[in-house]
């Protein structure tokens, strides 16, 4: 499936949900926020939010520090 991830076109094989995408990218779901087609996806819905060809996603990483 073809996705636009942070403004860059990517082809992702065998990724059906936001949770699977986050895992495929090697990210910790507790430390990212995901926007799909201009709507924030609640973390509790990552595993139930299905992706479709052409979806536009923005993923933001939280970084701690002081």
mmCIF file of C-alpha atoms in Angstrom:
data_model
loop_
_atom_site.group_PDB
_atom_site.id
_atom_site.type_symbol
_atom_site.label_atom_id
_atom_site.label_comp_id
_atom_site.label_asym_id
_atom_site.label_seq_id
_atom_site.Cartn_x
_atom_site.Cartn_y
_atom_site.Cartn_z
ATOM 1 C CA UNK A 1 0.000 0.000 0.000
ATOM 2 C CA UNK A 2 1.181 3.500 -0.795
ATOM 3 C CA UNK A 3 1.194 5.979 2.101
ATOM 4 C CA UNK A 4 2.440 9.527 2.526
ATOM 5 C CA UNK A 5 4.438 9.475 5.745
ATOM 6 C CA UNK A 6 5.622 12.839 7.079
ATOM 7 C CA UNK A 7 5.359 14.273 3.570
ATOM 8 C CA UNK A 8 7.265 11.426 1.884
ATOM 9 C CA UNK A 9 5.665 8.725 -0.295
ATOM 10 C CA UNK A 10 6.347 5.228 1.014
ATOM 11 C CA UNK A 11 5.205 1.776 0.026
ATOM 12 C CA UNK A 12 4.478 -0.352 3.087
ATOM 13 C CA UNK A 13 3.889 -4.074 2.652
ATOM 14 C CA UNK A 14 1.739 -6.085 5.070
ATOM 15 C CA UNK A 15 0.769 -3.102 7.224
ATOM 16 C CA UNK A 16 -2.964 -2.853 7.902
ATOM 17 C CA UNK A 17 -3.331 -0.699 11.011
ATOM 18 C CA UNK A 18 -1.677 2.286 12.667
ATOM 19 C CA UNK A 19 -0.294 -0.067 15.349
ATOM 20 C CA UNK A 20 1.327 -2.262 12.689
ATOM 21 C CA UNK A 21 2.798 0.800 10.966
ATOM 22 C CA UNK A 22 4.298 2.121 14.206
ATOM 23 C CA UNK A 23 5.795 -1.325 14.919
ATOM 24 C CA UNK A 24 7.107 -1.699 11.342
ATOM 25 C CA UNK A 25 8.892 1.632 11.710
ATOM 26 C CA UNK A 26 10.489 0.430 14.967
ATOM 27 C CA UNK A 27 8.823 3.122 17.053
ATOM 28 C CA UNK A 28 7.553 2.948 20.633
ATOM 29 C CA UNK A 29 3.795 3.602 20.470
ATOM 30 C CA UNK A 30 3.981 5.254 23.909
ATOM 31 C CA UNK A 31 6.334 7.926 22.575
ATOM 32 C CA UNK A 32 4.651 9.002 19.337
ATOM 33 C CA UNK A 33 1.557 10.846 18.205
ATOM 34 C CA UNK A 34 -0.063 9.867 14.925
ATOM 35 C CA UNK A 35 -2.218 12.005 12.660
ATOM 36 C CA UNK A 36 -4.092 10.250 9.825
ATOM 37 C CA UNK A 37 -5.665 12.380 7.113
ATOM 38 C CA UNK A 38 -5.557 15.502 9.330
ATOM 39 C CA UNK A 39 -7.127 13.758 12.360
ATOM 40 C CA UNK A 40 -5.259 12.710 15.509
ATOM 41 C CA UNK A 41 -5.540 8.978 16.148
ATOM 42 C CA UNK A 42 -6.019 8.241 19.869
ATOM 43 C CA UNK A 43 -3.365 5.814 21.083
ATOM 44 C CA UNK A 44 -6.113 3.503 22.364
ATOM 45 C CA UNK A 45 -7.336 3.104 18.762
ATOM 46 C CA UNK A 46 -3.990 2.403 17.036
ATOM 47 C CA UNK A 47 -4.763 -1.317 16.723
ATOM 48 C CA UNK A 48 -8.288 -0.682 15.365
ATOM 49 C CA UNK A 49 -7.490 2.161 12.951
ATOM 50 C CA UNK A 50 -7.111 0.614 9.522
ATOM 51 C CA UNK A 51 -4.973 2.244 6.863
ATOM 52 C CA UNK A 52 -6.004 2.723 3.248
ATOM 53 C CA UNK A 53 -3.976 3.261 0.106
ATOM 54 C CA UNK A 54 -3.129 6.961 -0.200
ATOM 55 C CA UNK A 55 -3.537 7.820 3.502
ATOM 56 C CA UNK A 56 -1.499 10.799 4.666
ATOM 57 C CA UNK A 57 0.163 10.279 8.041
ATOM 58 C CA UNK A 58 2.237 12.477 10.273
ATOM 59 C CA UNK A 59 4.142 10.836 13.122
ATOM 60 C CA UNK A 60 5.699 12.972 15.819
ATOM 61 C CA UNK A 61 8.214 11.583 18.353
ATOM 62 C CA UNK A 62 8.201 12.796 21.939
ATOM 63 C CA UNK A 63 11.677 13.449 23.285
ATOM 64 C CA UNK A 64 12.314 14.093 26.964
ATOM 65 C CA UNK A 65 15.037 16.262 28.324
ATOM 66 C CA UNK A 66 15.761 19.221 30.421
#
